Short mmCIF file of C-alpha atoms in Angstrom, two decimals:
data_model
loop_
_atom_site.label_atom_id
_atom_site.label_comp_id
_atom_site.label_asym_id
_atom_site.label_seq_id
_atom_site.Cartn_x
_atom_site.Cartn_y
_atom_site.Cartn_z
CA MET A 27 -10.36 44.80 -40.65
CA THR A 28 -7.04 43.93 -39.01
CA LYS A 29 -7.10 47.15 -37.00
CA PHE A 30 -10.61 46.32 -35.84
CA LYS A 31 -9.52 42.86 -34.75
CA ASN A 32 -6.53 44.28 -32.91
CA ALA A 33 -8.73 46.87 -31.19
CA SER A 34 -11.18 44.14 -30.20
CA SER A 35 -8.35 42.00 -28.85
CA ILE A 36 -6.97 44.90 -26.82
CA GLY A 37 -10.44 45.68 -25.48
CA LEU A 38 -11.05 42.05 -24.56
CA TYR A 39 -7.65 41.81 -22.92
CA SER A 40 -8.28 45.02 -20.93
CA LEU A 41 -11.65 43.72 -19.79
CA LEU A 42 -10.09 40.43 -18.76
CA VAL A 43 -7.34 42.20 -16.79
CA PHE A 44 -9.98 44.34 -15.06
CA ILE A 45 -12.01 41.25 -14.14
CA ILE A 46 -8.92 39.48 -12.85
CA ALA A 47 -8.01 42.59 -10.83
CA ILE A 48 -11.49 42.76 -9.27
CA VAL A 49 -11.55 39.04 -8.48
CA THR A 50 -8.01 39.12 -7.10
CA SER A 51 -8.80 42.19 -5.00
CA TYR A 52 -11.97 40.60 -3.69
CA LEU A 53 -10.25 37.34 -2.76
CA TYR A 54 -7.38 39.22 -1.16
CA ALA A 55 -9.79 41.43 0.81
CA PHE A 56 -11.87 38.44 1.88
CA ARG A 57 -8.82 36.64 3.19
CA LEU A 58 -7.53 39.81 4.87
CA VAL A 59 -10.84 40.46 6.65
CA THR A 60 -11.16 36.79 7.60
CA ASN A 61 -7.72 36.86 9.21
CA GLU A 62 -8.60 40.06 11.07
CA VAL A 63 -11.91 38.63 12.32
CA GLU A 64 -10.14 35.48 13.51
CA ALA A 65 -7.46 37.55 15.26
CA ASP A 66 -10.06 39.82 16.90
CA SER A 67 -12.07 36.82 18.06
CA GLU A 68 -8.96 35.24 19.55
CA GLN A 69 -8.16 38.53 21.30
CA LEU A 70 -11.67 38.80 22.74
CA LEU A 71 -11.63 35.15 23.83
CA ASN A 72 -8.27 35.62 25.59
CA PHE A 73 -9.67 38.64 27.41
CA ILE A 74 -12.75 36.72 28.61
CA GLU A 75 -10.70 33.67 29.61
CA HIS A 76 -8.43 35.89 31.65
CA LYS A 77 -11.39 37.46 33.49
CA LEU A 78 -12.88 34.03 34.17
CA SER A 79 -9.56 32.68 35.47
CA VAL A 80 -9.17 35.63 37.84
CA SER A 81 -12.75 35.25 39.00
CA VAL A 82 -12.32 31.53 39.74
CA LYS A 83 -9.30 32.29 41.94
CA ASN A 84 -11.09 35.15 43.72
CA LEU A 85 -14.07 32.95 44.55
CA GLU A 86 -11.63 30.69 46.42
CA LYS A 87 -10.32 33.73 48.31
CA LEU A 88 -13.85 34.93 49.02
CA ASN A 89 -14.44 31.66 50.85
CA GLU A 90 -11.83 32.78 53.39
CA VAL A 91 -13.80 35.94 54.22
CA ASP A 92 -15.89 35.83 57.42
CA PHE A 93 -19.43 36.59 56.30
CA ALA A 94 -22.25 36.32 58.82
CA GLY A 95 -25.22 37.81 56.99
CA CYS A 96 -26.44 40.52 54.64
CA ASP A 97 -26.45 43.24 57.28
CA SER A 98 -24.39 46.42 57.21
CA LYS A 99 -21.35 44.59 58.51
CA GLY A 100 -21.69 41.85 55.90
CA ARG A 101 -22.12 44.37 53.07
CA GLU A 102 -19.12 46.29 54.36
CA THR A 103 -17.07 43.09 54.31
CA LEU A 104 -18.11 42.48 50.70
CA GLU A 105 -17.28 46.07 49.79
CA GLU A 106 -13.79 45.75 51.23
CA PHE A 107 -13.24 42.51 49.29
CA LEU A 108 -14.58 44.15 46.13
CA PHE A 109 -12.16 47.07 46.38
CA ASP A 110 -9.29 44.62 46.81
CA HIS A 111 -10.38 42.65 43.70
CA LEU A 112 -11.86 45.22 41.32
CA VAL A 113 -10.82 43.35 38.19
CA ALA A 114 -12.96 40.30 38.94
CA GLY A 115 -16.46 41.74 39.14
CA LEU A 116 -19.35 42.07 41.59
CA PHE A 117 -19.19 39.47 44.40
CA LEU A 118 -22.25 37.90 46.00
CA ILE A 119 -22.82 35.43 48.82
CA ARG A 120 -25.78 33.27 49.85
CA HIS A 121 -25.89 31.08 52.93
CA LEU A 122 -27.34 27.67 52.22
CA ASP A 123 -29.93 28.11 54.95
CA SER A 124 -31.13 31.46 53.50
CA PRO A 125 -33.94 31.80 50.89
CA PRO A 126 -32.85 30.27 47.52
CA TRP A 127 -31.94 32.42 44.48
CA ILE A 128 -31.38 35.50 46.65
CA TYR A 129 -27.80 36.70 47.10
CA CYS A 130 -26.22 39.40 49.21
CA SER A 131 -24.21 42.17 47.50
CA VAL A 132 -22.63 45.46 48.52
CA VAL A 133 -25.95 47.23 47.87
CA GLY A 134 -28.19 44.60 49.46
CA ASN A 135 -30.04 41.55 48.26
CA VAL A 136 -30.03 40.64 44.60
CA ALA A 137 -32.69 38.22 43.36
CA VAL A 138 -32.26 35.96 40.36
CA SER A 139 -35.04 36.39 37.81
CA GLN A 140 -37.84 33.83 37.94
CA GLY A 141 -37.16 32.63 34.42
CA ASP A 142 -33.57 31.70 35.26
CA ARG A 143 -34.27 29.80 38.47
CA ASP A 144 -33.58 26.45 36.87
CA LEU A 145 -30.47 24.36 37.58
CA ASN A 146 -30.72 22.95 34.06
CA ASN A 147 -29.57 26.35 32.79
CA VAL A 148 -26.22 26.16 34.57
CA THR A 149 -23.05 24.50 33.27
CA TYR A 150 -20.79 22.74 35.75
CA LEU A 151 -17.06 23.36 35.66
CA ASP A 152 -16.00 20.33 37.70
CA LYS A 153 -17.09 16.77 38.29
CA ASN A 154 -18.20 17.48 41.86
CA LYS A 155 -20.68 20.06 40.57
CA LYS A 156 -19.39 22.64 43.01
CA ARG A 157 -18.45 25.22 40.38
CA THR A 158 -20.87 26.52 37.76
CA ILE A 159 -21.04 29.07 34.98
CA SER A 160 -24.31 30.45 33.68
CA VAL A 161 -26.07 33.43 32.19
CA MET A 162 -28.72 34.67 34.62
CA GLY A 163 -31.07 37.60 34.81
CA TYR A 164 -31.38 39.53 38.11
CA ASP A 165 -32.92 42.61 39.65
CA TRP A 166 -30.38 45.37 40.22
CA GLN A 167 -31.94 48.15 42.22
CA GLY A 168 -35.17 47.87 40.31
CA ILE A 169 -33.55 47.35 36.91
CA GLU A 170 -33.63 43.96 35.14
CA LYS A 171 -30.19 42.91 33.94
CA LYS A 172 -28.59 39.78 32.59
CA ASP A 173 -24.96 38.84 33.00
CA LEU A 174 -22.49 35.99 33.24
CA PHE A 175 -22.05 34.42 36.70
CA LEU A 176 -19.53 32.06 38.22
CA THR A 177 -20.46 30.25 41.45
CA LEU A 178 -18.61 28.15 44.01
CA GLU A 179 -20.56 26.03 46.51
CA THR A 180 -18.89 25.46 49.91
CA GLU A 181 -20.06 23.67 53.04
CA ASP A 182 -22.26 26.48 54.28
CA ARG A 183 -22.68 28.99 51.48
CA ILE A 184 -22.49 29.75 47.76
CA ASN A 185 -20.01 32.36 46.56
CA ALA A 186 -20.78 34.05 43.25
CA VAL A 187 -19.26 36.70 41.03
CA ARG A 188 -21.00 38.67 38.30
CA ILE A 189 -18.74 39.16 35.30
CA ALA A 190 -19.88 42.12 33.26
CA LEU A 191 -18.38 42.19 29.78
CA GLU A 192 -17.94 45.52 28.06
CA ASP A 193 -20.01 46.45 25.02
CA SER A 194 -17.04 48.16 23.35
CA TYR A 195 -13.51 46.95 22.60
CA SER A 196 -10.46 48.46 20.99
CA PHE A 197 -10.74 46.22 17.94
CA PHE A 198 -14.42 46.95 17.37
CA GLU A 199 -15.26 50.10 15.39
CA ASP A 200 -18.18 51.85 17.01
CA LEU A 201 -18.66 53.89 13.86
CA CYS A 202 -19.18 50.76 11.76
CA VAL A 203 -21.69 48.67 13.68
CA ASP A 204 -22.89 47.07 10.47
CA CYS A 205 -19.33 46.03 9.54
CA ARG A 206 -19.06 43.33 12.22
CA HIS A 207 -21.04 40.93 14.31
CA VAL A 208 -19.60 39.04 17.29
CA GLU A 209 -21.44 36.77 19.71
CA VAL A 210 -20.05 35.20 22.89
CA ARG A 211 -22.02 32.16 24.04
CA LEU A 212 -21.88 29.37 26.56
CA ALA A 213 -21.54 25.85 25.28
CA ASN A 214 -25.28 25.37 25.80
CA GLY A 215 -25.96 28.28 23.44
CA ASP A 216 -26.84 30.94 26.03
CA LEU A 217 -25.85 34.38 24.77
CA ILE A 218 -23.28 36.22 26.89
CA LEU A 219 -22.40 39.15 24.62
CA ASP A 220 -23.69 40.45 21.29
CA LEU A 221 -21.80 43.12 19.33
CA GLY A 222 -22.45 44.55 15.88
CA GLY A 223 -25.29 44.31 13.42
CA VAL A 224 -24.27 42.25 10.38
CA VAL A 225 -27.03 39.75 9.62
CA GLY A 226 -28.64 37.87 6.76
CA SER A 227 -27.32 38.34 3.23
CA ALA A 228 -24.69 40.80 4.46
CA VAL A 229 -22.81 37.84 6.01
CA LEU A 230 -20.23 36.21 3.73
CA ASN A 231 -18.73 33.74 6.17
CA GLU A 232 -19.01 32.63 9.80
CA ILE A 233 -16.09 31.85 12.09
CA ARG A 234 -16.24 30.00 15.42
CA VAL A 235 -13.45 30.21 17.97
CA PRO A 236 -13.94 27.85 20.97
CA SER A 237 -12.25 28.17 24.36
CA ARG A 238 -10.00 25.38 25.58
CA GLU A 239 -10.38 26.37 29.24
CA PHE A 240 -14.06 27.20 29.66
CA PRO A 241 -17.31 26.05 28.04
CA ILE A 242 -17.67 29.15 25.91
CA TYR A 243 -17.15 30.03 22.27
CA ILE A 244 -17.18 33.05 20.00
CA ASP A 245 -19.10 33.31 16.75
CA ALA A 246 -17.97 36.06 14.41
CA VAL A 247 -18.95 36.90 10.87
CA VAL A 248 -17.15 38.23 7.82
CA GLY A 249 -19.33 41.07 6.59
CA ARG A 250 -19.82 41.96 2.93
CA LYS A 251 -19.48 45.70 3.55
CA ARG A 252 -16.16 45.31 5.29
CA VAL A 253 -14.78 43.04 2.56
CA ILE A 254 -15.83 45.46 -0.17
CA GLY A 255 -14.19 48.31 1.71
CA ALA A 256 -10.96 46.37 2.03
CA MET A 257 -11.19 45.40 -1.65
CA LEU A 258 -11.44 49.03 -2.77
CA ASN A 259 -8.46 49.91 -0.60
CA SER A 260 -6.40 47.07 -2.10
CA LEU A 261 -7.05 47.82 -5.78
CA SER A 262 -3.94 49.97 -6.05
CA LEU A 263 -1.93 46.90 -5.07
CA THR A 264 -3.87 44.15 -6.82
CA ILE A 265 -4.28 45.81 -10.23
CA PRO A 266 -0.52 45.70 -10.97
CA ILE A 267 -0.37 42.17 -9.57
CA SER A 268 -3.33 41.16 -11.72
CA ILE A 269 -1.68 42.59 -14.83
CA VAL A 270 1.47 40.59 -14.12
CA PHE A 271 -0.59 37.49 -13.28
CA SER A 272 -2.69 37.79 -16.43
CA LEU A 273 0.43 38.22 -18.57
CA LEU A 274 1.90 35.14 -16.92
CA CYS A 275 -1.32 33.19 -17.56
CA PHE A 276 -1.35 34.23 -21.20
CA TYR A 277 2.30 33.25 -21.50
CA ILE A 278 1.64 29.82 -19.96
CA ILE A 279 -1.41 29.32 -22.18
CA HIS A 280 0.69 30.31 -25.18
CA LEU A 281 3.40 27.83 -24.18
CA ILE A 282 0.86 25.06 -23.69
CA GLY A 283 -0.75 25.90 -27.02
CA THR A 284 2.63 25.97 -28.73
CA GLN A 285 3.55 22.66 -27.13
CA HIS A 286 0.28 21.09 -28.22
CA TYR A 287 0.98 22.14 -31.78
CA SER A 288 4.67 21.25 -31.67
CA LEU A 289 5.83 18.25 -33.65
CA GLY A 290 7.47 16.64 -30.62
CA TYR A 291 4.25 16.76 -28.59
CA ARG A 292 2.15 15.45 -31.48
CA LEU A 293 4.64 12.65 -32.05
CA THR A 294 4.45 11.69 -28.38
CA LEU A 295 0.68 11.37 -28.65
CA ALA A 296 1.00 9.50 -31.95
CA VAL A 297 3.37 6.92 -30.43
CA LYS A 298 1.09 6.50 -27.44
CA ARG A 299 -1.88 5.91 -29.76
CA ARG A 300 0.22 3.59 -31.98
CA GLU A 301 -0.37 5.79 -35.02
CA LEU A 302 3.19 5.17 -36.25
CA VAL A 303 3.11 1.90 -38.18
CA ALA A 304 5.27 0.06 -40.71
CA PHE A 305 4.75 0.27 -44.44
CA TYR A 306 6.66 -2.39 -46.34
CA GLN A 307 8.53 -1.84 -49.63
CA PRO A 308 9.52 -5.09 -51.39
CA ILE A 309 13.08 -6.00 -52.37
CA ILE A 310 12.97 -7.81 -55.70
CA ASP A 311 15.32 -10.24 -57.40
CA ALA A 312 15.18 -8.36 -60.73
CA GLN A 313 16.51 -11.41 -62.56
CA THR A 314 13.64 -13.67 -61.53
CA GLY A 315 10.99 -11.24 -60.22
CA TYR A 316 10.98 -13.06 -56.89
CA ILE A 317 10.41 -11.05 -53.66
CA VAL A 318 13.39 -11.77 -51.42
CA GLY A 319 12.65 -9.28 -48.69
CA ALA A 320 11.19 -5.96 -47.66
CA GLU A 321 12.16 -2.81 -45.82
CA ALA A 322 9.90 -1.61 -43.00
CA LEU A 323 9.45 2.15 -43.34
CA VAL A 324 7.65 4.04 -40.61
CA ARG A 325 4.52 5.94 -41.59
CA TRP A 326 2.29 8.18 -39.49
CA ILE A 327 -1.37 7.34 -40.00
CA LYS A 328 -3.52 10.19 -38.68
CA PRO A 329 -6.92 9.51 -37.02
CA ASN A 330 -8.61 10.85 -40.16
CA GLY A 331 -6.80 8.25 -42.27
CA SER A 332 -4.32 10.64 -43.89
CA VAL A 333 -0.64 9.67 -44.05
CA GLU A 334 1.98 12.12 -42.81
CA SER A 335 5.02 12.34 -45.06
CA PRO A 336 8.10 10.80 -43.36
CA GLY A 337 10.15 13.82 -44.33
CA ALA A 338 7.98 15.95 -42.04
CA PHE A 339 8.75 14.00 -38.87
CA ILE A 340 11.46 11.36 -39.28
CA GLN A 341 14.36 13.63 -38.26
CA THR A 342 12.56 14.80 -35.10
CA LEU A 343 11.65 11.20 -34.31
CA GLU A 344 15.21 9.93 -34.74
CA GLN A 345 16.59 12.68 -32.50
CA SER A 346 14.19 11.89 -29.63
CA LYS A 347 13.86 8.97 -27.25
CA LEU A 348 10.60 8.09 -28.99
CA ILE A 349 12.61 6.31 -31.68
CA ASN A 350 13.40 3.50 -29.25
CA LYS A 351 9.75 2.78 -28.54
CA VAL A 352 8.75 3.09 -32.20
CA THR A 353 11.54 0.77 -33.38
CA LEU A 354 10.60 -1.89 -30.84
CA GLN A 355 6.95 -1.57 -31.89
CA LEU A 356 7.93 -2.17 -35.53
CA VAL A 357 10.10 -5.15 -34.58
CA ASN A 358 7.37 -6.70 -32.46
CA ASN A 359 4.66 -6.11 -35.08
CA MET A 360 6.61 -7.47 -38.06
CA PRO A 361 5.98 -11.23 -37.46
CA ASN A 362 2.25 -10.57 -37.18
CA ASP A 363 2.12 -8.19 -40.13
CA LEU A 364 3.97 -10.60 -42.43
CA ALA A 365 3.03 -13.96 -40.89
CA GLU A 366 1.95 -15.57 -44.16
CA VAL A 367 5.05 -14.35 -46.01
CA LEU A 368 7.48 -15.48 -43.32
CA GLN A 369 5.89 -18.90 -43.10
CA CYS A 370 5.87 -19.56 -46.85
CA SER A 371 9.30 -18.00 -47.59
CA PRO A 372 11.87 -19.06 -45.00
CA ASN A 373 14.60 -17.05 -46.77
CA PHE A 374 12.55 -13.86 -46.76
CA ARG A 375 14.04 -11.09 -44.61
CA CYS A 376 12.47 -7.86 -43.45
CA SER A 377 14.86 -5.02 -42.67
CA ILE A 378 14.31 -2.32 -40.04
CA ASN A 379 16.36 0.86 -39.76
CA LEU A 380 18.32 1.52 -36.58
CA VAL A 381 19.81 4.74 -35.24
CA PRO A 382 23.27 4.84 -33.59
CA GLN A 383 21.96 4.58 -30.03
CA HIS A 384 20.39 1.21 -30.91
CA LEU A 385 23.87 -0.11 -31.61
CA GLU A 386 25.92 1.79 -29.04
CA LEU A 387 23.66 0.72 -26.15
CA PRO A 388 22.93 -2.93 -25.39
CA PHE A 389 19.17 -2.58 -24.84
CA PHE A 390 18.15 -3.33 -28.44
CA ALA A 391 20.36 -6.40 -28.81
CA ASP A 392 19.20 -7.62 -25.39
CA GLU A 393 15.59 -7.16 -26.44
CA LEU A 394 16.21 -9.32 -29.52
CA VAL A 395 17.79 -12.00 -27.32
CA THR A 396 14.65 -12.05 -25.18
CA LEU A 397 12.38 -12.13 -28.24
CA SER A 398 14.40 -14.97 -29.76
CA LYS A 399 13.91 -17.07 -26.64
CA ASN A 400 10.17 -16.56 -27.07
CA GLY A 401 10.19 -17.78 -30.69
CA TYR A 402 10.84 -14.55 -32.59
CA PRO A 403 12.12 -15.29 -36.17
CA CYS A 404 15.42 -13.41 -35.89
CA HIS A 405 16.76 -15.34 -38.93
CA GLN A 406 14.16 -13.46 -41.00
CA LEU A 407 15.12 -10.05 -39.63
CA ALA A 408 17.66 -7.63 -41.06
CA ILE A 409 18.78 -4.40 -39.48
CA GLU A 410 19.96 -1.41 -41.48
CA ILE A 411 22.80 0.74 -40.19
CA THR A 412 22.91 4.10 -41.91
CA GLU A 413 26.08 5.99 -42.80
CA ARG A 414 24.20 9.28 -42.57
CA LEU A 415 24.38 9.27 -38.74
CA PRO A 416 27.77 8.82 -37.01
CA LEU A 417 28.57 6.01 -34.61
CA LYS A 418 30.68 7.35 -31.72
CA ASP A 419 31.58 4.00 -30.15
CA LEU A 420 32.38 1.51 -32.89
CA ARG A 421 33.75 -1.04 -30.43
CA GLU A 422 30.50 -1.19 -28.42
CA ALA A 423 28.45 -1.15 -31.63
CA GLY A 424 30.49 -4.06 -32.97
CA MET A 425 29.85 -6.13 -29.82
CA ASN A 426 26.10 -5.55 -30.06
CA VAL A 427 26.12 -6.34 -33.79
CA GLU A 428 27.84 -9.68 -33.09
CA LYS A 429 25.25 -10.44 -30.43
CA MET A 430 22.51 -9.90 -33.04
CA LYS A 431 24.31 -11.87 -35.75
CA ALA A 432 24.54 -14.81 -33.34
CA LEU A 433 20.72 -14.82 -33.38
CA GLY A 434 20.70 -15.03 -37.20
CA VAL A 435 20.03 -11.33 -37.85
CA CYS A 436 21.31 -9.97 -41.18
CA ILE A 437 23.34 -6.74 -40.98
CA GLU A 438 22.91 -4.22 -43.81
CA LEU A 439 24.80 -0.97 -44.43
CA ASP A 440 22.34 1.61 -45.71
CA ASP A 441 23.23 4.79 -47.64
CA ALA A 442 26.65 3.32 -48.40
CA GLY A 443 29.18 5.91 -49.53
CA THR A 444 27.08 8.94 -48.53
CA GLY A 445 27.99 9.55 -44.90
CA TYR A 446 30.33 9.03 -41.96
CA GLY A 447 31.01 5.30 -41.94
CA GLY A 448 33.11 4.43 -44.94
CA ALA A 449 35.57 1.58 -44.60
CA SER A 450 35.49 1.67 -40.79
CA TYR A 451 31.91 0.40 -40.69
CA LEU A 452 32.74 -2.39 -43.13
CA GLN A 453 35.78 -3.44 -41.11
CA GLU A 454 34.31 -3.21 -37.60
CA LEU A 455 30.65 -4.18 -37.97
CA ASN A 456 30.76 -7.44 -39.94
CA ILE A 457 28.34 -6.23 -42.62
CA ASP A 458 26.40 -8.80 -44.70
CA VAL A 459 24.69 -6.52 -47.24
CA ILE A 460 25.52 -3.15 -48.79
CA LYS A 461 22.60 -0.99 -49.93
CA ILE A 462 23.57 1.36 -52.73
CA ASP A 463 21.96 4.74 -52.27
CA LYS A 464 19.54 6.23 -54.81
CA LEU A 465 22.06 9.03 -55.29
CA PHE A 466 24.36 6.62 -57.20
CA VAL A 467 21.58 4.68 -58.89
CA ASP A 468 20.31 7.94 -60.42
CA THR A 469 23.65 8.42 -62.20
CA LEU A 470 22.65 5.56 -64.51
CA ILE A 471 20.15 7.97 -66.07
CA ILE A 472 21.54 11.41 -65.32
CA SER A 473 25.19 10.69 -66.13
CA PRO A 474 25.53 7.15 -67.51
CA ASP A 475 29.15 7.82 -68.36
CA ARG A 476 30.01 8.87 -64.80
CA THR A 477 29.18 5.83 -62.71
CA GLN A 478 32.64 5.32 -61.25
CA VAL A 479 31.49 5.62 -57.64
CA LEU A 480 28.61 3.21 -58.24
CA ASP A 481 30.95 0.76 -59.92
CA ALA A 482 33.46 1.11 -57.07
CA ASN A 483 30.82 0.31 -54.46
CA ILE A 484 29.67 -2.72 -56.41
CA GLN A 485 33.20 -3.98 -56.86
CA MET A 486 34.03 -3.42 -53.19
CA ALA A 487 30.97 -5.41 -52.08
CA LYS A 488 31.85 -8.28 -54.39
CA THR A 489 35.44 -8.27 -53.20
CA LEU A 490 34.31 -8.43 -49.57
CA GLY A 491 31.79 -11.18 -50.36
CA MET A 492 28.80 -9.02 -49.48
CA GLN A 493 25.38 -9.04 -51.09
CA ILE A 494 24.19 -5.85 -52.81
CA ILE A 495 20.81 -4.13 -52.87
CA ALA A 496 20.22 -1.10 -55.08
CA GLU A 497 17.73 1.44 -53.71
CA GLY A 498 15.64 4.01 -55.56
CA VAL A 499 15.23 2.05 -58.78
CA GLU A 500 12.53 3.87 -60.73
CA GLU A 501 13.21 3.19 -64.41
CA PRO A 502 13.48 -0.09 -66.35
CA SER A 503 16.75 1.15 -67.82
CA GLN A 504 18.20 1.52 -64.34
CA SER A 505 17.16 -2.01 -63.42
CA LYS A 506 18.63 -3.42 -66.64
CA ALA A 507 21.91 -1.55 -66.15
CA LEU A 508 22.19 -2.79 -62.58
CA LEU A 509 21.60 -6.38 -63.69
CA GLU A 510 24.37 -5.99 -66.23
CA LYS A 511 26.62 -4.89 -63.38
CA GLY A 512 25.63 -7.97 -61.37
CA VAL A 513 23.18 -6.25 -58.97
CA ARG A 514 20.14 -8.52 -58.88
CA PHE A 515 18.44 -7.32 -55.71
CA GLN A 516 16.66 -4.04 -56.28
CA GLN A 517 14.21 -1.82 -54.40
CA GLY A 518 12.24 1.13 -55.70
CA TYR A 519 9.07 2.55 -57.21
CA LEU A 520 9.71 0.61 -60.43
CA PHE A 521 8.50 -2.46 -58.56
CA ALA A 522 6.28 -1.08 -55.81
CA GLN A 523 5.93 1.80 -53.39
CA PRO A 524 5.81 1.22 -49.61
CA MET A 525 2.52 -0.47 -48.70
CA SER A 526 0.55 -1.25 -45.59
CA ALA A 527 0.97 -4.75 -44.20
CA VAL A 528 -2.31 -5.94 -45.71
CA GLU A 529 -1.45 -4.49 -49.13
CA PHE A 530 2.06 -5.94 -49.03
CA VAL A 531 0.87 -9.47 -48.25
CA LYS A 532 -1.63 -9.22 -51.08
CA PHE A 533 1.11 -7.95 -53.44
CA TRP A 534 3.45 -10.73 -52.34
CA ARG A 535 0.76 -13.39 -52.86
CA ILE A 536 0.05 -12.23 -56.42
CA ARG A 537 3.75 -11.92 -57.23
CA GLN A 538 4.54 -15.36 -55.81
CA GLU A 539 1.84 -16.96 -57.95
CA SER A 540 3.20 -15.23 -61.05
CA TYR A 541 6.81 -16.34 -60.53
CA ALA A 542 6.35 -19.60 -58.65
CA ASP A 543 6.73 -21.68 -61.83
CA GLN A 544 10.39 -20.73 -62.04
CA PHE A 545 11.06 -22.50 -58.75
CA LEU A 546 8.74 -25.54 -58.97
CA ASN A 547 11.55 -27.72 -60.24
CA SER A 548 14.32 -25.94 -58.37
CA THR A 549 15.68 -26.61 -54.94
CA GLN A 550 16.98 -23.07 -54.67
CA VAL A 551 15.41 -19.67 -54.18
CA PRO A 552 17.12 -16.27 -53.97
CA SER A 553 18.37 -15.12 -50.57
CA LEU A 554 19.74 -11.82 -49.26
CA VAL A 555 22.56 -13.60 -47.47
CA GLY A 556 24.72 -15.41 -50.03
CA GLU A 557 23.80 -15.52 -53.67
CA PHE A 558 21.39 -18.42 -53.19
CA LYS A 559 20.28 -20.58 -50.30
CA GLU A 560 18.42 -23.82 -50.25
CA GLU A 561 14.81 -23.49 -49.19
#
């Protein structure tokens, strides 16, 4: 089955490469032929313009020739002028007092055809209407012909020159009449020259090249037969190019597909759609059961309602710039999420985790200053600094921490004793609360006789006058042992798992009703900063 799929994929790929090669060859051939047709048309137009320019000058010179009439002497005079100016064409003269539409030439009188004896058919080349250009039929020794004429009217006569254009040019293949079609026309549409035989459905494109000097233009076509011929000739070049192009396309598509499925890209979309929200886990005074605070933990709620495990994305999020936007979203949403709780419990604090860049750069502290001016309850906010990620600039971090503390923000050291910070964080960052990591809390069950590190952390916090929160409390025995060691504030699945804002407020409301009696006659309630604070 796998071999069949592979064979099918190879066959499909080969077919696709062949199609790309054909299309590429066709487009290349079409552009090549189009460029050639345009170049040929320009070449033909330049040739015609040159002949017209020479003819215009020679008509002026013809006016200097003494011409009395169309007798033998007059024809001889025209013949001499013709031999001196062979490039221009056949010259003719008509005196204004002679019969109209009849001109004298080297072989005698030439009469303009009856159908062309209309001044509306001529195009004037100057404002004085002395120079004209037109396509006229005439009788040439008993043979009806039609050619392009230039005329110049003087005081006593009209000088004219017949410009005969060839029916074959170096660029035009006589052996492939049905490969091309070129028409030369006056601006009024009169046909001057018609070459080739491509018509109808055999025409792929039409090109018009107008003259800037004379009222003429050239219409040329791109013929299907010629394009196909050029395409077949180019396949040896375009097939390798197409293979490379198709491989490049597949590579780009693969990269795009990989990016779309990458965690970073999906997180970017999730942040944009505000799918990353806060779940709140309560912090309990285990001695009284009172909820003294909560920790905001980011959760990824998918469009289908499923919740992505933080372990699957939190490290990528923290290592990207997205963490800044997400953190500010959590901070801004907290007062709305917990409005009822914050209003009824002034000592309640919600903590939000920060990464080192939030402390080492001033933008986060400055944002809190701005929020505070707009009524944000900074005195009910706590920030958690983790020891698991190193701070490179303790001095700058300390300045930003002091700026936040001036707003009433509580500073907590998370994961205490597990990472980089140690005593330096405690000395430099003016910590209010130490959070004991689950790693040490678990020793109360796993190795109850080996709790020296836990005891040392507790003693150090008490010595420094800091409050203590124990994380990861999952068993009643752990909670009891912590209380015996003087650790009242506890957080963990023993009390509640992280909940959505709606669920947390509901949990808080029920819990407050259950334990409110303990504080009806008291002027004090538990607080994270100091052992107790007056409400």
